[in-house]
Every structure is written in structure tokens, then in C-alpha cells.
Coordinates of N, CA and C in Angstrom, one line a residue:
M1 N -22.7 -1.9 -17.4 CA -22.2 -2.7 -16.6 C -21.6 -4.4 -17.1
A2 N -20.5 -5.0 -16.7 CA -20.3 -6.0 -17.4 C -21.1 -7.0 -16.7
T3 N -21.3 -8.1 -17.7 CA -22.1 -9.2 -17.5 C -21.2 -10.2 -16.5
T4 N -21.8 -11.1 -15.7 CA -21.0 -12.2 -14.7 C -21.4 -13.2 -15.7
E5 N -19.5 -13.6 -16.0 CA -19.7 -14.7 -16.6 C -18.3 -15.6 -16.1
Y6 N -18.6 -16.4 -15.4 CA -17.9 -17.2 -14.2 C -16.6 -18.1 -15.1
G7 N -15.8 -18.6 -15.0 CA -14.8 -19.4 -15.4 C -13.6 -19.1 -15.3
I8 N -12.4 -20.2 -15.4 CA -11.2 -20.6 -15.1 C -10.5 -20.5 -16.0
G9 N -9.4 -19.6 -16.3 CA -8.2 -20.3 -17.3 C -7.0 -20.4 -17.1
L10 N -6.0 -20.8 -17.7 CA -4.4 -21.0 -17.3 C -3.8 -19.8 -17.6
V11 N -2.4 -20.1 -16.5 CA -1.2 -19.2 -17.0 C -0.1 -20.5 -17.0
T12 N 0.7 -20.3 -17.8 CA 1.5 -21.1 -18.5 C 2.5 -20.6 -19.1
T13 N 3.8 -21.4 -19.0 CA 5.2 -21.2 -20.0 C 5.1 -22.3 -20.8
D14 N 3.9 -23.5 -20.7 CA 4.2 -24.8 -21.6 C 3.3 -24.1 -23.2
T15 N 4.1 -24.3 -24.2 CA 3.5 -24.0 -25.5 C 3.5 -25.3 -26.0
G16 N 3.6 -26.4 -25.6 CA 3.7 -27.8 -26.1 C 2.3 -28.0 -27.0
P17 N 2.0 -28.8 -27.7 CA 1.0 -29.2 -28.4 C 0.0 -30.3 -27.7
L18 N 0.5 -30.5 -26.8 CA -0.5 -31.7 -25.9 C -1.1 -30.7 -25.0
L19 N -0.8 -29.9 -24.4 CA -1.3 -28.8 -23.4 C -2.5 -27.8 -24.2
L20 N -1.7 -27.3 -25.5 CA -2.6 -26.6 -26.1 C -4.0 -27.3 -27.1
N21 N -3.7 -28.4 -26.9 CA -5.0 -29.3 -27.5 C -5.9 -29.3 -26.5
H22 N -5.2 -29.7 -25.4 CA -6.2 -30.0 -24.1 C -6.9 -28.7 -23.6
V23 N -6.4 -27.3 -23.8 CA -7.1 -26.2 -23.5 C -8.2 -25.7 -24.6
R24 N -7.8 -26.3 -26.0 CA -9.0 -26.5 -27.0 C -10.3 -26.9 -27.0
L25 N -9.9 -28.7 -26.5 CA -10.6 -29.4 -26.4 C -11.7 -29.1 -25.3
A26 N -10.9 -28.6 -24.2 CA -11.8 -27.9 -22.9 C -12.3 -26.8 -22.9
G27 N -12.0 -26.1 -24.3 CA -13.0 -24.9 -24.5 C -12.7 -23.7 -23.3
L28 N -11.6 -23.7 -23.0 CA -11.0 -22.9 -21.4 C -11.5 -21.3 -22.1
P29 N -11.9 -20.4 -21.2 CA -12.2 -18.9 -21.9 C -10.7 -18.4 -22.2
F30 N -9.5 -18.6 -21.7 CA -8.8 -17.9 -21.6 C -7.1 -18.8 -21.3
L31 N -6.0 -18.4 -22.1 CA -5.1 -19.1 -21.6 C -3.8 -18.0 -22.0
V32 N -3.1 -17.8 -20.5 CA -2.1 -16.7 -20.7 C -0.5 -17.1 -20.5
L33 N -0.2 -17.0 -21.9 CA 1.4 -17.6 -22.0 C 2.5 -16.5 -21.4
D34 N 3.0 -16.9 -20.4 CA 4.1 -16.1 -19.1 C 5.1 -16.0 -20.0
A35 N 5.6 -14.8 -20.5 CA 6.7 -14.2 -20.8 C 7.5 -13.8 -19.9
E36 N 6.8 -13.4 -18.6 CA 7.9 -12.8 -17.6 C 8.8 -13.5 -16.8
H37 N 10.2 -13.3 -16.9 CA 11.0 -14.2 -15.7 C 11.2 -15.5 -16.5
T38 N 10.6 -15.7 -17.7 CA 10.7 -17.4 -17.9 C 11.3 -17.5 -19.0
G39 N 11.8 -16.6 -19.8 CA 12.4 -16.7 -21.2 C 11.7 -17.2 -22.5
L40 N 10.2 -17.2 -22.1 CA 9.2 -17.4 -23.3 C 9.4 -16.6 -24.4
T41 N 9.6 -16.9 -25.6 CA 9.9 -15.9 -26.8 C 8.7 -15.7 -27.1
P42 N 9.2 -14.4 -28.1 CA 8.0 -14.2 -29.0 C 7.6 -15.3 -30.1
A43 N 8.2 -16.2 -30.6 CA 8.4 -17.0 -31.7 C 7.3 -17.9 -31.1
R44 N 7.9 -18.5 -29.8 CA 6.8 -19.4 -29.2 C 5.5 -19.2 -28.9
C45 N 5.5 -17.9 -28.7 CA 4.0 -17.4 -28.7 C 3.3 -17.3 -29.3
A46 N 3.9 -16.9 -30.6 CA 3.1 -16.7 -32.0 C 3.1 -18.3 -32.2
E47 N 3.7 -19.2 -32.1 CA 3.2 -20.5 -32.5 C 2.0 -21.0 -31.6
A48 N 2.0 -20.7 -30.5 CA 0.8 -21.2 -29.6 C -0.3 -20.4 -30.2
V49 N -0.5 -19.2 -30.6 CA -1.6 -18.3 -31.1 C -1.9 -19.1 -32.1
R50 N -1.2 -19.1 -32.9 CA -1.8 -20.0 -34.3 C -2.3 -21.4 -34.1
A51 N -1.6 -21.8 -32.9 CA -2.0 -23.2 -32.6 C -3.8 -23.0 -32.3
L52 N -4.2 -22.1 -31.5 CA -5.3 -21.7 -30.9 C -6.1 -20.8 -31.7
S53 N -5.6 -20.9 -32.9 CA -6.5 -19.8 -33.8 C -7.8 -19.9 -34.1
M54 N -8.3 -21.1 -34.3 CA -9.7 -21.6 -34.6 C -10.6 -22.0 -33.2
S55 N -9.8 -21.8 -32.0 CA -10.8 -22.1 -30.8 C -11.3 -21.0 -30.5
D56 N -12.2 -21.3 -29.2 CA -12.9 -20.1 -28.6 C -11.9 -19.9 -27.5
T57 N -10.7 -19.9 -27.5 CA -10.0 -19.7 -26.3 C -9.1 -18.3 -26.3
R58 N -9.1 -17.2 -25.6 CA -8.3 -16.1 -25.8 C -7.1 -16.2 -25.5
V59 N -5.9 -15.9 -26.5 CA -5.0 -16.4 -26.1 C -4.2 -15.0 -25.6
C60 N -3.6 -14.8 -24.2 CA -3.0 -13.7 -23.7 C -1.6 -14.1 -23.9
V61 N -1.0 -12.7 -23.6 CA 0.5 -12.7 -23.6 C 1.1 -12.4 -22.1
R62 N 1.6 -12.4 -21.3 CA 1.9 -11.5 -20.1 C 3.7 -11.2 -20.6
V63 N 3.9 -10.2 -20.9 CA 5.0 -9.4 -21.2 C 6.0 -9.2 -20.0
P64 N 7.6 -9.4 -20.4 CA 8.4 -9.5 -19.3 C 8.1 -7.8 -18.7
D65 N 8.1 -6.8 -19.7 CA 8.1 -5.4 -19.2 C 7.3 -4.3 -20.3
G66 N 7.0 -3.1 -19.7 CA 6.4 -2.5 -20.4 C 6.8 -1.7 -21.5
S67 N 8.5 -2.1 -21.7 CA 9.1 -1.1 -22.5 C 8.7 -0.9 -24.0
P68 N 8.9 -0.1 -24.8 CA 8.2 0.1 -26.2 C 8.9 -1.1 -26.9
A69 N 9.9 -1.3 -27.1 CA 11.0 -2.5 -27.4 C 10.3 -3.8 -27.4
T70 N 10.1 -4.3 -26.0 CA 9.4 -5.4 -25.5 C 7.9 -5.8 -26.2
L71 N 7.3 -4.4 -26.0 CA 5.9 -4.5 -26.4 C 5.8 -4.5 -28.2
A72 N 6.8 -4.1 -28.8 CA 6.9 -4.3 -30.2 C 6.9 -5.8 -30.8
E73 N 7.7 -6.3 -30.0 CA 8.3 -7.8 -30.0 C 6.9 -8.7 -30.2
F74 N 6.0 -8.7 -28.5 CA 5.3 -9.3 -28.4 C 3.8 -9.1 -29.2
V75 N 3.7 -7.9 -29.5 CA 2.3 -7.2 -29.9 C 2.0 -8.2 -31.3
N76 N 3.7 -8.3 -32.0 CA 3.4 -8.8 -33.4 C 2.8 -10.5 -33.3
T77 N 2.5 -11.0 -32.1 CA 2.2 -12.3 -31.9 C 1.2 -13.0 -32.3
G78 N 0.4 -11.5 -32.4 CA -1.4 -12.0 -32.5 C -2.1 -12.4 -31.7
A79 N -1.4 -12.2 -30.5 CA -2.3 -12.5 -29.3 C -3.5 -11.4 -29.1
A80 N -4.5 -12.3 -28.3 CA -6.0 -10.7 -28.5 C -5.5 -10.0 -27.4
E81 N -4.6 -10.4 -26.4 CA -4.3 -9.3 -25.1 C -3.1 -9.5 -24.7
I82 N -2.7 -8.1 -24.5 CA -1.1 -8.3 -23.7 C -1.2 -7.8 -22.4
V83 N -0.8 -8.4 -21.3 CA -1.1 -8.7 -19.7 C 0.3 -7.8 -19.4
L84 N 0.2 -6.5 -19.0 CA 1.2 -5.6 -18.6 C 1.4 -5.5 -17.1
P85 N 2.9 -6.2 -16.7 CA 3.2 -6.4 -15.3 C 3.7 -5.2 -14.5
R86 N 4.0 -5.0 -13.4 CA 4.8 -4.2 -12.7 C 4.1 -2.7 -12.8
V87 N 2.7 -2.5 -13.0 CA 2.1 -1.7 -13.1 C 2.3 -0.5 -12.2
L88 N 2.7 0.5 -11.8 CA 2.5 1.6 -10.9 C 1.7 2.6 -10.9
C89 N 1.3 3.3 -12.2 CA 0.4 4.3 -12.5 C 0.0 4.0 -13.8
M90 N -1.0 5.2 -13.8 CA -1.8 5.4 -15.2 C -0.8 5.8 -16.4
A91 N 0.3 6.4 -15.9 CA 1.4 6.8 -17.5 C 2.3 5.1 -17.6
D92 N 2.2 4.3 -16.8 CA 2.3 3.0 -17.4 C 1.7 2.4 -18.6
I93 N 0.3 2.7 -18.1 CA -0.8 2.0 -19.0 C -1.0 3.0 -20.4
E94 N -0.3 4.4 -20.2 CA -0.6 5.1 -21.4 C 0.5 5.0 -22.1
E95 N 1.7 4.8 -21.7 CA 3.0 4.5 -22.5 C 2.8 3.4 -23.4
A96 N 2.4 2.0 -22.8 CA 1.9 0.7 -23.1 C 0.8 0.8 -24.3
A97 N -0.1 1.5 -23.8 CA -0.8 1.7 -25.4 C -0.7 2.3 -26.2
A98 N 0.1 3.1 -26.2 CA 0.5 3.8 -27.2 C 1.4 2.8 -28.2
A99 N 2.3 2.0 -27.3 CA 3.1 1.4 -27.9 C 2.4 0.2 -29.0
L100 N 1.1 0.0 -28.7 CA 0.4 -1.4 -29.2 C -0.4 -0.6 -30.5
R101 N -0.7 0.7 -30.3 CA -1.8 1.5 -30.8 C -0.9 1.7 -32.5
Y102 N -1.4 1.6 -33.8 CA -0.7 2.2 -34.9 C -0.9 3.5 -35.1
A103 N 0.3 3.9 -35.8 CA 0.6 5.1 -35.9 C -0.8 5.8 -36.9
P104 N -1.6 7.4 -36.7 CA -1.2 8.2 -36.0 C -1.6 7.9 -34.1
E105 N -2.3 7.1 -34.0 CA -3.0 7.0 -32.8 C -1.8 6.5 -31.8
G106 N -0.9 6.0 -32.1 CA 0.0 5.3 -31.5 C 1.4 5.4 -32.0
L107 N 2.5 4.5 -31.5 CA 3.6 4.4 -31.9 C 4.2 3.3 -32.9
R108 N 3.1 2.3 -32.8 CA 3.6 0.9 -33.6 C 3.5 1.0 -34.9
S109 N 4.9 0.5 -35.5 CA 4.7 0.5 -37.1 C 4.0 -0.3 -37.8
R110 N 3.6 -0.1 -39.1 CA 2.4 -0.6 -39.9 C 2.9 -1.7 -40.9
A111 N 4.5 -2.1 -40.4 CA 4.8 -3.1 -41.1 C 4.2 -4.2 -41.5
P112 N 3.8 -4.8 -42.6 CA 3.4 -6.0 -42.6 C 3.9 -7.2 -41.9
S113 N 2.9 -7.9 -41.1 CA 3.2 -9.3 -40.0 C 1.9 -9.8 -40.2
A114 N 2.4 -11.1 -39.7 CA 1.0 -12.2 -39.4 C 0.2 -11.7 -38.7
A115 N 0.6 -10.6 -37.5 CA -0.3 -10.4 -36.7 C -1.3 -9.2 -37.7
N116 N -1.0 -8.5 -38.3 CA -1.9 -8.1 -39.1 C -2.4 -8.5 -40.4
G117 N -2.3 -9.9 -40.7 CA -2.6 -10.4 -41.7 C -1.9 -9.6 -42.9
Y118 N -0.5 -9.2 -42.7 CA 0.3 -8.6 -43.7 C -0.5 -7.4 -44.3
G119 N -1.0 -6.8 -43.4 CA -1.1 -5.4 -44.0 C -2.6 -5.3 -44.5
E120 N -3.7 -6.2 -43.9 CA -4.7 -6.6 -44.4 C -5.7 -5.9 -43.2
S121 N -5.2 -6.3 -42.2 CA -6.1 -5.9 -40.6 C -5.5 -4.9 -39.6
W122 N -5.8 -4.3 -39.1 CA -4.9 -3.0 -38.3 C -5.6 -3.4 -36.8
E123 N -6.4 -3.9 -36.5 CA -7.0 -4.3 -35.3 C -5.7 -4.2 -34.2
V124 N -6.2 -3.9 -33.1 CA -5.1 -3.7 -31.8 C -5.5 -5.0 -30.8
P125 N -4.7 -5.4 -30.2 CA -4.5 -6.6 -29.0 C -5.4 -5.4 -27.9
A126 N -6.2 -5.8 -27.2 CA -6.6 -5.5 -25.7 C -5.3 -5.4 -25.1
L127 N -5.5 -4.5 -23.7 CA -4.4 -4.3 -22.7 C -4.7 -4.5 -21.6
S128 N -4.0 -5.4 -20.7 CA -4.9 -5.3 -19.4 C -3.8 -5.1 -18.2
V129 N -4.0 -5.2 -17.1 CA -2.7 -4.8 -16.1 C -2.8 -6.2 -15.2
I130 N -1.5 -6.2 -14.2 CA -1.7 -6.8 -13.2 C -1.4 -6.0 -12.2
I131 N -2.2 -5.9 -11.1 CA -2.4 -5.2 -10.0 C -1.7 -6.0 -9.0
E132 N -0.3 -5.5 -8.7 CA 0.7 -6.6 -7.9 C 2.1 -5.6 -7.1
T133 N 1.5 -4.3 -7.2 CA 2.2 -3.3 -6.4 C 1.2 -2.5 -5.4
V134 N 1.8 -1.8 -4.4 CA 1.4 -1.0 -3.7 C 0.8 0.2 -4.2
D135 N 1.7 0.7 -5.3 CA 1.3 2.0 -6.3 C 0.3 1.7 -6.7
A136 N 0.2 0.4 -7.6 CA -1.2 0.0 -8.3 C -2.7 0.1 -7.4
V137 N -2.2 -0.4 -6.4 CA -3.4 -0.9 -5.3 C -4.0 0.9 -5.2
D138 N -3.0 1.9 -4.9 CA -3.4 3.1 -4.5 C -4.0 4.1 -5.9
A139 N -3.5 3.6 -7.2 CA -4.1 3.7 -8.5 C -5.6 2.9 -8.8
A140 N -5.9 1.9 -8.1 CA -7.0 1.3 -8.6 C -8.5 2.2 -9.3
A141 N -8.7 2.7 -8.5 CA -9.9 3.7 -9.1 C -9.7 4.0 -10.5
K142 N -8.3 5.0 -10.6 CA -8.5 5.5 -12.2 C -8.1 4.6 -13.0
I143 N -7.3 3.4 -12.6 CA -7.2 2.5 -13.4 C -8.4 1.7 -14.3
A144 N -9.2 1.5 -12.9 CA -10.6 0.8 -13.3 C -11.3 1.2 -14.1
A145 N -11.5 2.9 -14.2 CA -12.0 3.9 -14.7 C -11.3 3.8 -16.4
S146 N -10.5 3.4 -16.5 CA -9.5 3.7 -17.8 C -10.1 3.0 -19.0
D147 N -10.5 3.8 -20.3 CA -10.9 3.1 -21.4 C -9.6 2.2 -22.2
L148 N -8.2 2.5 -21.5 CA -7.1 1.9 -22.3 C -6.9 0.5 -21.8
I149 N -8.0 0.2 -21.0 CA -7.7 -1.5 -20.5 C -8.9 -1.8 -20.7
C150 N -8.7 -3.5 -21.0 CA -10.2 -4.1 -20.9 C -10.1 -4.6 -19.6
R151 N -9.4 -5.5 -18.8 CA -9.3 -5.9 -17.6 C -8.4 -6.0 -16.8
A152 N -8.3 -6.1 -15.4 CA -7.0 -6.6 -14.6 C -6.8 -7.9 -14.2
W153 N -5.7 -8.1 -13.7 CA -5.4 -9.2 -12.9 C -4.8 -9.1 -11.9
L154 N -5.0 -9.9 -10.6 CA -4.2 -9.6 -9.4 C -3.3 -10.7 -9.0
G155 N -2.1 -9.9 -9.2 CA -0.6 -10.6 -8.6 C -0.7 -10.5 -7.1
L156 N -1.3 -11.7 -6.8 CA -1.3 -11.9 -5.2 C -0.1 -12.0 -4.5
A157 N 0.7 -13.0 -4.9 CA 2.3 -13.2 -4.1 C 2.8 -11.9 -4.3
D158 N 3.2 -11.0 -5.3 CA 4.1 -10.0 -5.5 C 3.5 -8.9 -4.6
L159 N 2.1 -8.5 -4.5 CA 1.3 -7.9 -3.9 C 1.6 -8.1 -2.2
R160 N 1.6 -9.2 -2.0 CA 1.8 -9.6 -0.5 C 3.1 -9.2 -0.2
G161 N 4.1 -9.5 -1.1 CA 5.4 -8.9 -0.5 C 5.7 -7.5 -0.6
D162 N 4.7 -6.9 -1.5 CA 5.1 -5.3 -1.8 C 4.6 -4.9 -0.2
L163 N 3.4 -5.2 0.4 CA 2.5 -4.7 1.3 C 3.5 -5.0 2.4
A164 N 3.9 -6.2 2.7 CA 4.7 -6.6 3.7 C 6.1 -5.7 3.9
R165 N 6.3 -5.1 3.0 CA 7.6 -4.2 2.6 C 7.0 -2.8 2.9
Q166 N 6.0 -2.4 2.3 CA 5.7 -1.1 2.7 C 4.6 -0.5 3.6
R167 N 3.8 -1.7 3.9 CA 2.3 -1.3 4.6 C 2.1 -2.6 5.5
P168 N 3.0 -3.4 6.4 CA 2.9 -4.6 6.9 C 1.5 -4.7 7.9
D169 N 0.9 -3.6 8.0 CA 0.1 -3.4 9.3 C -1.7 -3.5 8.3
E170 N -1.8 -3.5 7.2 CA -2.8 -3.6 6.2 C -3.1 -5.0 5.8
P171 N -4.1 -5.2 6.0 CA -4.9 -7.1 5.8 C -4.9 -6.9 4.5
L172 N -4.2 -7.9 3.8 CA -4.6 -8.4 2.4 C -6.0 -8.5 2.0
D173 N -6.6 -9.5 2.7 CA -8.1 -9.8 2.4 C -8.8 -8.6 2.3
E174 N -8.6 -7.6 2.7 CA -9.7 -6.5 2.9 C -9.4 -5.8 1.8
I175 N -8.0 -5.7 1.3 CA -7.1 -5.1 0.1 C -8.0 -5.8 -1.4
V176 N -8.1 -7.0 -1.2 CA -8.4 -8.1 -2.2 C -10.1 -7.6 -2.5
D177 N -10.9 -7.7 -1.5 CA -11.8 -7.3 -1.4 C -12.6 -5.9 -2.1
E178 N -11.6 -5.3 -1.7 CA -11.7 -3.7 -2.3 C -11.4 -3.4 -3.5
L179 N -10.6 -4.4 -4.1 CA -10.1 -4.3 -5.6 C -11.3 -5.2 -6.0
L180 N -11.8 -6.1 -5.7 CA -12.8 -6.7 -6.5 C -14.3 -5.6 -6.4
R181 N -14.4 -4.3 -5.4 CA -15.4 -3.9 -5.8 C -15.0 -3.0 -7.0
T182 N -13.8 -2.1 -6.6 CA -13.3 -1.4 -7.6 C -13.4 -1.6 -9.0
F183 N -13.1 -2.8 -9.4 CA -13.3 -3.6 -11.0 C -14.2 -4.5 -11.1
A184 N -15.3 -3.9 -10.5 CA -16.6 -4.7 -10.6 C -17.2 -4.6 -11.9
D185 N -17.2 -3.6 -12.5 CA -17.4 -3.6 -14.1 C -16.4 -3.5 -14.8
R186 N -15.3 -4.0 -14.5 CA -14.1 -4.2 -15.7 C -13.8 -5.3 -15.5
D187 N -13.8 -6.2 -14.2 CA -13.2 -7.7 -13.8 C -11.9 -7.8 -13.7
L188 N -11.7 -8.3 -12.4 CA -10.5 -8.5 -12.0 C -10.1 -9.7 -11.8
V189 N -9.2 -10.7 -12.7 CA -9.3 -11.7 -12.5 C -8.2 -12.3 -11.5
V190 N -8.6 -13.3 -10.8 CA -7.8 -13.5 -9.4 C -7.3 -15.1 -9.4
P191 N -6.1 -15.3 -8.6 CA -5.7 -16.5 -8.6 C -6.0 -17.8 -8.0
V192 N -6.0 -18.9 -8.5 CA -6.5 -19.8 -7.3 C -5.6 -20.9 -7.2
A193 N -5.3 -21.4 -6.2 CA -4.1 -22.8 -6.3 C -4.8 -23.8 -6.6
R194 N -6.1 -24.1 -6.8 CA -7.1 -25.4 -7.7 C -8.1 -25.0 -7.9
P195 N -8.7 -25.9 -9.0 CA -10.0 -25.3 -9.1 C -11.1 -25.3 -8.5
E196 N -11.3 -26.1 -7.5 CA -12.5 -26.0 -6.4 C -12.2 -24.5 -5.5
A197 N -11.6 -24.2 -5.6 CA -11.1 -22.4 -4.7 C -12.0 -21.7 -5.5
A198 N -12.5 -21.7 -6.5 CA -12.6 -20.6 -7.3 C -14.2 -20.2 -6.8
A199 N -14.6 -21.4 -6.0 CA -16.2 -20.8 -5.8 C -16.0 -19.9 -4.6
E200 N -15.2 -19.8 -3.7 CA -15.1 -19.0 -2.8 C -14.7 -17.5 -3.3
M201 N -14.0 -17.6 -4.7 CA -13.6 -16.2 -4.8 C -14.9 -15.6 -6.1
Y202 N -15.7 -16.6 -6.4 CA -17.0 -16.2 -7.0 C -17.8 -15.4 -5.9
R203 N -18.1 -16.3 -4.9 CA -18.8 -15.6 -3.6 C -18.3 -14.5 -3.3
R204 N -16.9 -14.0 -3.4 CA -16.1 -12.4 -2.9 C -16.5 -11.5 -3.9
G205 N -16.6 -12.1 -5.3 CA -17.5 -10.9 -6.1 C -16.2 -11.1 -7.6
A206 N -15.7 -12.2 -7.4 CA -14.8 -12.4 -8.7 C -15.7 -13.0 -9.6
R207 N -15.3 -12.8 -11.3 CA -15.9 -13.3 -11.5 C -15.2 -14.4 -12.8
S208 N -13.8 -14.2 -12.8 CA -13.3 -15.5 -13.2 C -11.8 -15.2 -12.4
C209 N -11.3 -16.7 -12.8 CA -10.0 -17.1 -11.8 C -9.0 -17.5 -13.0
Y210 N -7.7 -17.7 -12.5 CA -6.7 -18.0 -13.2 C -6.1 -19.2 -12.4
L211 N -5.5 -20.1 -12.8 CA -4.8 -21.2 -12.3 C -3.3 -21.3 -13.0
Y212 N -2.2 -20.9 -11.9 CA -0.9 -21.3 -12.8 C -0.5 -22.4 -13.0
W213 N -0.7 -23.3 -14.2 CA -0.6 -24.5 -14.3 C 0.5 -25.1 -14.4
D214 N 1.6 -24.7 -14.4 CA 3.0 -25.2 -14.3 C 3.2 -25.3 -12.3
K215 N 2.8 -24.6 -11.9 CA 3.0 -24.7 -10.6 C 1.7 -25.8 -9.7
Y216 N 0.5 -25.7 -10.5 CA -0.5 -26.8 -10.3 C -0.2 -28.1 -10.6
L217 N 0.3 -28.4 -11.6 CA 0.9 -29.7 -12.1 C 1.8 -30.4 -11.5
H218 N 3.1 -29.3 -10.9 CA 4.2 -29.9 -10.1 C 3.5 -30.2 -8.8
R219 N 2.2 -29.6 -7.8 CA 1.7 -30.0 -6.9 C 0.9 -31.4 -7.0
V220 N 0.2 -31.5 -8.0 CA -0.4 -32.9 -8.2 C 0.6 -34.1 -8.6
L221 N 1.6 -33.7 -9.6 CA 2.5 -34.8 -9.7 C 3.1 -35.2 -8.2
G222 N 3.6 -34.4 -7.7 CA 4.2 -34.6 -6.2 C 3.3 -35.4 -5.0
E223 N 1.9 -35.4 -5.6 CA 1.3 -36.3 -4.7 C 1.2 -37.9 -5.1
F224 N 1.9 -38.0 -6.2 CA 2.2 -39.5 -6.7 C 3.4 -40.0 -6.1
R225 N 4.4 -39.4 -5.5 CA 5.5 -39.7 -5.2 C 5.3 -40.9 -4.1
A226 N 6.0 -41.8 -3.9 CA 6.2 -42.6 -3.0 C 6.4 -42.4 -1.7
P227 N 6.0 -42.7 -0.9 CA 5.9 -42.4 0.6 C 7.5 -43.1 1.1
A228 N 8.6 -42.2 1.9 CA 9.4 -42.9 2.2 C 9.4 -44.1 3.1
V229 N 10.2 -45.2 2.9 CA 10.2 -46.4 3.6 C 11.0 -46.3 4.8
R230 N 10.9 -46.4 5.5 CA 11.6 -46.3 7.2 C 12.4 -48.2 7.0
G231 N 13.3 -48.1 7.7 CA 13.9 -49.3 7.9 C 13.8 -50.0 9.2

């Protein structure tokens, strides 16, 4: 059974040195580089991985999709964990796992790269998945039991939209609580809008939470706007 370790990490598109240095100094448990829908390149992800290589922060990359070509690009960034979006079933996970593993267990080329120490290390990054579709919710028990993943992430906004489209009468909060129970031994990382909201998620059974840094920073800076002056 997994141990209980509470912690908050960040999801961001920012690979600048200032944020990375603050992440290192704060000793955050993880940083997810969001390359889905953002244009964040493998090269920039690799630079961030190198910048945090001597820190205690686990660097993860949320990839744009699960195609073998995309995974081949991002696996060579040296990230400790590849986060797979839009999972619908176990077949998606099995295909992604094969793309991350070296032959003969998988399809990954053994060509020398910085990620494998130019042929001196054949470690494979961990694979995790985002639960953000109704199909993934239906397959949650099988996903949680799979040895192919290290944990799961809750994509709350997209799951809310998919539920509204397919099953509008199902209460989202009850689904989240059931997912937390299902992934109790595997860990389901849940989103929070602000750091202090994590306490409630811990009470509901979560062990770790993520904050989308870009969105949070936008909201905080918005609070500095001067109020409109009426004439």
C-alpha cells in the first residue's frame, strides 16, 4: 500500500530560469511541464529537466498526445515522468508504455541521447495518465490496477465538460470521491485553485495536489489592478 505523502506541485508552461530556481529552492515535490495545446517544445522541456537535475523536484512532461512519434520526441527530454492525456482505455496506456520502453520490451530506439547518458543508462521514465474523460472513469479500476502506470492525475475541467455532454445527471463530486478511493493505493493527483484549498482535498482522501501556475499567477496579479475610478 502506498504511503501517505501530502504535497503540492505545479503545472506550468513556464520554463524560465526564475521560476525553475524558485521551484528548486522551495523543494516542490514535482513540476509538470505542460506541452499539451501550448506549443512547449521538447527542447525547452529538456532545458528545464537539466536545470532541475540536481534538485529534489520530479520533473514531469504532459505530452500533446499519445502517438509513438510524439512520445519518441518527449521521452528524450530526460523527464522522470511522462503524463499521458485523453486516455480512453487500457489500450491507450499499453501503446504508450511500449513507445517509452526500449526494444525488445518496447519500441523505443536505443540511439544515444542525453536522456540515456549517451548509451550508458537504459532507465525508462515513469508513465502516468490523466483521468479527464467518461471513458477513463469507466476504466478507472483497470487503470488503477495496472503496473504500467505510477499514478493518475485528475483533469477536472475536461471531465466536467465530458460529463455534461454524456451524463449530465451524474454528480461530479461523487465521481471524484470514487476516483480517490479507486486510486488510493496508486495516488490520484487532484487540481486546486489555490494552495489553501489542498487541505479539503486531503480530507477527502487525496495525497497530492497540483496548482496550474500560469492561471494562478494571472489571478493573483489581477488582484493588483487599480479599481475603476468613476467620475
